[in-house]
Amino acid sequence: MELADKAVGFLLTTISLSIFSYYTFWVLILPFVDSDHFIHMYFLSREYAIIIPLFAGITLLCFLSMFIGYVMLKSKKKSA
């Protein structure tokens, strides 16, 4: 089981590092590259650099709030 945990950890770390590198290049470096350069076809337009993380953050906040509310209601039922 320990090997499976290491494999999952390695996979999650690799995915996170890939997403971070892609986003960093997209937001910080790509604006300084000429707009007719071929590298632009591998990235979405710049407005998505704000929309996607904003949507992900709002979704995460909603699920976190629902989870906290569920735990609070469940703990209230146990004490009653």
N, CA, C and O atoms as a MOPAC input file, in Angstrom:
PM7 MOZYME 1SCF
protein

 N      0.81500 1    -1.19700 1     0.00000 1
 C      0.00000 1     0.00000 1     0.00000 1
 C      0.86100 1     1.26400 1     0.00000 1
 O      0.46400 1     2.30300 1    -0.52900 1
 N      2.02900 1     1.15500 1     0.59600 1
 C      2.90000 1     2.32400 1     0.66300 1
 C      3.36200 1     2.75200 1    -0.72800 1
 O      3.50200 1     3.94500 1    -0.99900 1
 N      3.59600 1     1.79300 1    -1.59700 1
 C      4.00900 1     2.10100 1    -2.96100 1
 C      2.88900 1     2.82000 1    -3.71400 1
 O      3.15200 1     3.73500 1    -4.49500 1
 N      1.65300 1     2.41100 1    -3.48200 1
 C      0.51300 1     3.06600 1    -4.13600 1
 C      0.37300 1     4.50800 1    -3.64900 1
 O      0.06300 1     5.39900 1    -4.44000 1
 N      0.59800 1     4.74400 1    -2.35800 1
 C      0.53300 1     6.10300 1    -1.82800 1
 C      1.62000 1     6.98700 1    -2.42900 1
 O      1.38000 1     8.15100 1    -2.75000 1
 N      2.79900 1     6.43100 1    -2.57600 1
 C      3.89100 1     7.19600 1    -3.19400 1
 C      3.58700 1     7.50400 1    -4.65000 1
 O      3.87900 1     8.59900 1    -5.13100 1
 N      3.00300 1     6.54300 1    -5.35400 1
 C      2.66400 1     6.75200 1    -6.76300 1
 C      1.60100 1     7.83700 1    -6.91300 1
 O      1.69600 1     8.68600 1    -7.79900 1
 N      0.59200 1     7.80700 1    -6.04900 1
 C     -0.45700 1     8.82900 1    -6.09400 1
 C      0.13500 1    10.19400 1    -5.74800 1
 O     -0.18000 1    11.19100 1    -6.39800 1
 N      0.98400 1    10.23900 1    -4.73400 1
 C      1.63200 1    11.49600 1    -4.36600 1
 C      2.49300 1    12.04800 1    -5.48200 1
 O      2.47500 1    13.24900 1    -5.75100 1
 N      3.24500 1    11.18000 1    -6.13200 1
 C      4.07800 1    11.60000 1    -7.25600 1
 C      3.22100 1    12.11600 1    -8.40600 1
 O      3.55100 1    13.12500 1    -9.02800 1
 N      2.12300 1    11.42400 1    -8.68400 1
 C      1.22800 1    11.83600 1    -9.76000 1
 C      0.60200 1    13.19800 1    -9.46200 1
 O      0.56100 1    14.06900 1   -10.33000 1
 N      0.11700 1    13.37900 1    -8.23900 1
 C     -0.48800 1    14.66200 1    -7.87100 1
 C      0.53200 1    15.79500 1    -7.90000 1
 O      0.21200 1    16.90600 1    -8.32200 1
 N      1.74900 1    15.52300 1    -7.45600 1
 C      2.79600 1    16.54000 1    -7.49600 1
 C      3.14900 1    16.90800 1    -8.93000 1
 O      3.33800 1    18.08400 1    -9.24200 1
 N      3.23700 1    15.92000 1    -9.79400 1
 C      3.54800 1    16.17000 1   -11.19800 1
 C      2.45000 1    16.98700 1   -11.87700 1
 O      2.73700 1    17.92600 1   -12.62000 1
 N      1.20400 1    16.62900 1   -11.62200 1
 C      0.08600 1    17.37200 1   -12.20800 1
 C      0.07000 1    18.80900 1   -11.69800 1
 O     -0.10900 1    19.74400 1   -12.47800 1
 N      0.25500 1    18.98800 1   -10.39500 1
 C      0.25800 1    20.33300 1    -9.82500 1
 C      1.38900 1    21.18600 1   -10.37800 1
 O      1.19200 1    22.36200 1   -10.68400 1
 N      2.56300 1    20.60100 1   -10.50700 1
 C      3.70700 1    21.33500 1   -11.05000 1
 C      3.48800 1    21.69200 1   -12.51700 1
 O      3.87600 1    22.77100 1   -12.96400 1
 N      2.87200 1    20.79200 1   -13.25300 1
 C      2.57600 1    21.07100 1   -14.66400 1
 C      1.57700 1    22.21500 1   -14.81000 1
 O      1.77300 1    23.11000 1   -15.63200 1
 N      0.52000 1    22.18900 1   -14.02300 1
 C     -0.48400 1    23.25000 1   -14.07800 1
 C      0.11900 1    24.58200 1   -13.65400 1
 O     -0.14600 1    25.61000 1   -14.27700 1
 N      0.92600 1    24.57100 1   -12.60000 1
 C      1.56400 1    25.80000 1   -12.13800 1
 C      2.50000 1    26.37300 1   -13.20400 1
 O      2.49900 1    27.57800 1   -13.45400 1
 N      3.29600 1    25.50500 1   -13.83000 1
 C      4.22800 1    25.96600 1   -14.86500 1
 C      3.47900 1    26.53200 1   -16.06900 1
 O      3.83600 1    27.59000 1   -16.58700 1
 N      2.44200 1    25.82300 1   -16.51000 1
 C      1.64300 1    26.28200 1   -17.64500 1
 C      1.01900 1    27.64100 1   -17.35400 1
 O      1.09800 1    28.55000 1   -18.17900 1
 N      0.39600 1    27.78500 1   -16.17700 1
 C     -0.28200 1    29.03400 1   -15.82300 1
 C      0.72200 1    30.17900 1   -15.67000 1
 O      0.46400 1    31.29800 1   -16.11600 1
 N      1.85500 1    29.90000 1   -15.04400 1
 C      2.88100 1    30.93400 1   -14.87700 1
 C      3.40500 1    31.41900 1   -16.21900 1
 O      3.54900 1    32.62200 1   -16.43700 1
 N      3.68700 1    30.49000 1   -17.11200 1
 C      4.14700 1    30.88200 1   -18.44500 1
 C      3.06500 1    31.66600 1   -19.17000 1
 O      3.35900 1    32.66000 1   -19.83400 1
 N      1.82300 1    31.23000 1   -19.05000 1
 C      0.68600 1    31.86300 1   -19.72200 1
 C      0.49300 1    33.29300 1   -19.25400 1
 O      0.26300 1    34.18500 1   -20.07100 1
 N      0.58200 1    33.52600 1   -17.95300 1
 C      0.26500 1    34.84400 1   -17.39400 1
 C      1.47100 1    35.77200 1   -17.37100 1
 O      1.32900 1    36.96400 1   -17.64700 1
 N      2.65100 1    35.25900 1   -17.04800 1
 C      3.80300 1    36.14200 1   -16.84800 1
 C      4.70500 1    36.30400 1   -18.06500 1
 O      5.28100 1    37.37500 1   -18.25300 1
 N      4.84400 1    35.28300 1   -18.88900 1
 C      5.80700 1    35.34000 1   -19.98500 1
 C      5.12900 1    35.59200 1   -21.32900 1
 O      5.65200 1    36.34300 1   -22.15300 1
 N      3.98600 1    34.98000 1   -21.55500 1
 C      3.32900 1    35.07000 1   -22.86000 1
 C      2.97900 1    36.50400 1   -23.29100 1
 O      3.04300 1    36.79200 1   -24.48600 1
 N      2.61300 1    37.41200 1   -22.38100 1
 C      2.33700 1    38.78100 1   -22.84400 1
 C      3.53800 1    39.48000 1   -23.49200 1
 O      3.35900 1    40.44100 1   -24.24000 1
 N      4.73800 1    39.01500 1   -23.21900 1
 C      5.93500 1    39.63600 1   -23.78300 1
 C      6.38800 1    38.98600 1   -25.08500 1
 O      7.37000 1    39.41900 1   -25.68700 1
 N      5.67800 1    37.94900 1   -25.52300 1
 C      5.99700 1    37.26100 1   -26.77800 1
 C      5.11800 1    37.86100 1   -27.87500 1
 O      3.95100 1    38.17000 1   -27.63400 1
 N      5.66500 1    38.02300 1   -29.06200 1
 C      4.89400 1    38.57500 1   -30.18200 1
 C      3.60900 1    37.77900 1   -30.40100 1
 O      3.59700 1    36.55500 1   -30.27500 1
 N      2.54600 1    38.47700 1   -30.72500 1
 C      1.24300 1    37.81600 1   -30.85300 1
 C      1.15200 1    36.89800 1   -32.06800 1
 O      0.26500 1    36.04500 1   -32.12100 1
 N      2.04200 1    37.04900 1   -33.03900 1
 C      2.01100 1    36.15500 1   -34.19900 1
 C      2.95200 1    34.95000 1   -34.05000 1
 O      3.12300 1    34.17200 1   -34.98900 1
 N      3.55400 1    34.80300 1   -32.87500 1
 C      4.44300 1    33.67100 1   -32.61700 1
 C      3.61500 1    32.38900 1   -32.48900 1
 O      2.48400 1    32.42400 1   -32.00500 1
 N      4.17800 1    31.26200 1   -32.92200 1
 C      3.42300 1    29.99100 1   -32.93300 1
 C      3.05200 1    29.50400 1   -31.53200 1
 O      2.11900 1    28.71300 1   -31.39200 1
 N      3.75600 1    29.95300 1   -30.49800 1
 C      3.50100 1    29.47200 1   -29.13300 1
 C      2.11000 1    29.87700 1   -28.63500 1
 O      1.56500 1    29.23800 1   -27.73500 1
 N      1.54300 1    30.92300 1   -29.20900 1
 C      0.22200 1    31.40200 1   -28.77100 1
 C     -0.89200 1    30.40500 1   -29.06800 1
 O     -1.94300 1    30.45500 1   -28.43000 1
 N     -0.68500 1    29.50900 1   -30.01300 1
 C     -1.75600 1    28.55900 1   -30.33600 1
 C     -1.90300 1    27.47700 1   -29.27100 1
 O     -2.87700 1    26.72400 1   -29.30400 1
 N     -0.96200 1    27.37400 1   -28.32300 1
 C     -1.04400 1    26.37600 1   -27.26400 1
 C     -1.70900 1    26.91100 1   -25.99400 1
 O     -1.84400 1    26.18000 1   -25.01300 1
 N     -2.12100 1    28.17200 1   -26.00500 1
 C     -2.70500 1    28.79800 1   -24.82800 1
 C     -4.05300 1    29.42700 1   -25.16800 1
 O     -4.28500 1    29.85200 1   -26.30000 1
 N     -4.92900 1    29.48100 1   -24.18300 1
 C     -6.20400 1    30.16300 1   -24.34600 1
 C     -5.98000 1    31.67100 1   -24.34800 1
 O     -4.87500 1    32.14000 1   -24.07500 1
 N     -7.02500 1    32.42400 1   -24.65500 1
 C     -6.88700 1    33.87700 1   -24.61600 1
 C     -6.71700 1    34.35500 1   -23.17200 1
 O     -7.02900 1    33.62400 1   -22.23200 1
 N     -6.23200 1    35.55900 1   -23.00400 1
 C     -5.82500 1    36.05200 1   -21.68100 1
 C     -6.97000 1    36.22400 1   -20.69500 1
 O     -6.75800 1    36.10100 1   -19.48900 1
 N     -8.18800 1    36.50700 1   -21.17700 1
 C     -9.28000 1    36.69000 1   -20.23000 1
 C     -9.59000 1    35.40700 1   -19.45300 1
 O    -10.11000 1    35.46300 1   -18.33900 1
 N     -9.27200 1    34.26500 1   -20.03800 1
 C     -9.46800 1    33.00300 1   -19.32200 1
 C     -8.47400 1    32.82800 1   -18.18100 1
 O     -8.70900 1    32.02200 1   -17.28100 1
 N     -7.38100 1    33.56100 1   -18.20200 1
 C     -6.40900 1    33.49300 1   -17.11100 1
 C     -6.99800 1    34.02300 1   -15.81100 1
 O     -6.51500 1    33.69000 1   -14.72900 1
 N     -8.02800 1    34.83800 1   -15.90800 1
 C     -8.72200 1    35.33500 1   -14.71900 1
 C     -9.98600 1    34.52400 1   -14.46400 1
 O    -10.28800 1    34.19800 1   -13.31600 1
 N    -10.72000 1    34.19700 1   -15.50700 1
 C    -12.01600 1    33.53300 1   -15.36300 1
 C    -11.86900 1    32.13000 1   -14.77000 1
 O    -12.62900 1    31.76700 1   -13.87300 1
 N    -10.92100 1    31.34200 1   -15.24400 1
 C    -10.78200 1    29.95500 1   -14.79400 1
 C    -10.41100 1    29.87600 1   -13.30300 1
 O    -11.07800 1    29.14900 1   -12.56700 1
 N     -9.37900 1    30.58700 1   -12.82300 1
 C     -9.07900 1    30.51500 1   -11.38400 1
 C    -10.19900 1    31.11000 1   -10.51300 1
 O    -10.43600 1    30.64000 1    -9.40000 1
 N    -10.88000 1    32.13800 1   -11.01800 1
 C    -11.98700 1    32.71800 1   -10.26300 1
 C    -13.12000 1    31.70800 1   -10.11400 1
 O    -13.66100 1    31.53900 1    -9.02200 1
 N    -13.47900 1    31.04100 1   -11.19800 1
 C    -14.52100 1    30.01900 1   -11.15100 1
 C    -14.11500 1    28.86100 1   -10.23500 1
 O    -14.93300 1    28.36900 1    -9.45800 1
 N    -12.86300 1    28.43000 1   -10.32500 1
 C    -12.38000 1    27.33700 1    -9.47800 1
 C    -12.40500 1    27.73500 1    -7.99900 1
 O    -12.77300 1    26.92900 1    -7.14400 1
 N    -12.01800 1    28.96300 1    -7.70300 1
 C    -12.03100 1    29.43400 1    -6.32200 1
 C    -13.43000 1    29.53700 1    -5.75400 1
 O    -13.67000 1    29.14500 1    -4.61200 1
 N    -14.35700 1    30.06300 1    -6.54400 1
 C    -15.74800 1    30.17300 1    -6.08400 1
 C    -16.34700 1    28.78300 1    -5.87700 1
 O    -17.05300 1    28.55200 1    -4.89600 1
 N    -16.07100 1    27.86700 1    -6.78700 1
 C    -16.57400 1    26.49500 1    -6.64800 1
 C    -15.99800 1    25.82900 1    -5.40500 1
 O    -16.72900 1    25.17800 1    -4.65900 1
 N    -14.70600 1    25.98400 1    -5.17700 1
 C    -14.07600 1    25.42300 1    -3.98900 1
 C    -14.67100 1    26.01700 1    -2.71800 1
 O    -14.92300 1    25.29000 1    -1.75800 1
 N    -14.89700 1    27.31600 1    -2.69900 1
 C    -15.48600 1    27.97500 1    -1.53800 1
 C    -16.90600 1    27.47500 1    -1.27400 1
 O    -17.29200 1    27.29400 1    -0.11900 1
 N    -17.67500 1    27.25400 1    -2.32200 1
 C    -19.03900 1    26.73400 1    -2.16600 1
 C    -19.03200 1    25.32400 1    -1.57900 1
 O    -19.77300 1    25.03400 1    -0.64000 1
 N    -18.19600 1    24.45400 1    -2.13300 1
 C    -18.13400 1    23.08900 1    -1.60700 1
 C    -17.60400 1    23.05400 1    -0.17800 1
 O    -18.06600 1    22.25000 1     0.63100 1
 N    -16.65000 1    23.90500 1     0.13700 1
 C    -16.12600 1    23.97700 1     1.49000 1
 C    -17.19500 1    24.46300 1     2.46200 1
 O    -17.31000 1    23.93600 1     3.56800 1
 N    -17.97000 1    25.45200 1     2.06400 1
 C    -19.06100 1    25.94700 1     2.90700 1
 C    -20.12300 1    24.87800 1     3.11700 1
 O    -20.63900 1    24.72100 1     4.22400 1
 N    -20.45100 1    24.14400 1     2.06200 1
 C    -21.43700 1    23.06700 1     2.19300 1
 C    -20.91700 1    21.96700 1     3.11900 1
 O    -21.68400 1    21.42400 1     3.91400 1
 N    -19.65300 1    21.63600 1     3.03100 1
 C    -19.08300 1    20.60800 1     3.89100 1
 C    -19.09200 1    21.05400 1     5.35000 1
 O    -19.44900 1    20.27400 1     6.23200 1
 N    -18.70500 1    22.29600 1     5.61000 1
 C    -18.70800 1    22.80600 1     6.98600 1
 C    -20.12700 1    22.83200 1     7.53500 1
 O    -20.34500 1    22.46900 1     8.69100 1
 N    -21.09900 1    23.25400 1     6.72700 1
 C    -22.49200 1    23.25200 1     7.16100 1
 C    -22.98400 1    21.84500 1     7.46300 1
 O    -23.69200 1    21.63300 1     8.44700 1
 N    -22.61500 1    20.88400 1     6.62300 1
 C    -23.00500 1    19.48800 1     6.84100 1
 C    -22.41900 1    18.95200 1     8.14500 1
 O    -23.11500 1    18.28900 1     8.91300 1
 N    -21.14500 1    19.23600 1     8.39500 1
 C    -20.50100 1    18.77000 1     9.62200 1
 C    -21.13100 1    19.43500 1    10.83300 1
 O    -21.32500 1    18.78000 1    11.85800 1
 N    -21.45400 1    20.71100 1    10.74200 1
 C    -22.06800 1    21.38700 1    11.88000 1
 C    -23.46400 1    20.81100 1    12.16400 1
 O    -23.81900 1    20.61400 1    13.32600 1
 N    -24.24400 1    20.54400 1    11.13700 1
 C    -25.56800 1    19.95500 1    11.34400 1
 C    -25.44900 1    18.53800 1    11.90200 1
 O    -26.22900 1    18.15500 1    12.77400 1
 N    -24.50900 1    17.77400 1    11.42600 1
 C    -24.33800 1    16.41000 1    11.90500 1
 C    -23.88400 1    16.39900 1    13.37200 1
 O    -24.33800 1    15.55900 1    14.14900 1
 N    -23.00600 1    17.30800 1    13.75200 1
 C    -22.54600 1    17.35100 1    15.13600 1
 C    -23.64700 1    17.86000 1    16.07000 1
 O    -23.69000 1    17.48700 1    17.24200 1
 N    -24.52800 1    18.70600 1    15.55400 1
 C    -25.64600 1    19.18800 1    16.36400 1
 C    -26.61300 1    18.04300 1    16.66300 1
 O    -27.16000 1    17.96500 1    17.76300 1
 N    -26.82600 1    17.15800 1    15.69300 1
 C    -27.72400 1    16.00900 1    15.89600 1
 C    -27.15600 1    15.03700 1    16.92000 1
 O    -27.91000 1    14.44300 1    17.69000 1
 N    -25.82600 1    14.86400 1    16.93900 1
 C    -25.21000 1    13.95600 1    17.89500 1
 C    -25.36100 1    14.46100 1    19.32800 1
 O    -25.61200 1    13.67400 1    20.24100 1
 N    -25.20900 1    15.76000 1    19.52700 1
 C    -25.27100 1    16.31600 1    20.88100 1
 C    -26.69800 1    16.38700 1    21.40600 1
 O    -26.89400 1    16.44900 1    22.61900 1
 N    -27.69900 1    16.37900 1    20.53200 1
 C    -29.09900 1    16.48100 1    20.96500 1
 C    -29.67900 1    15.15800 1    21.36700 1
 O    -30.84600 1    15.08700 1    21.75400 1

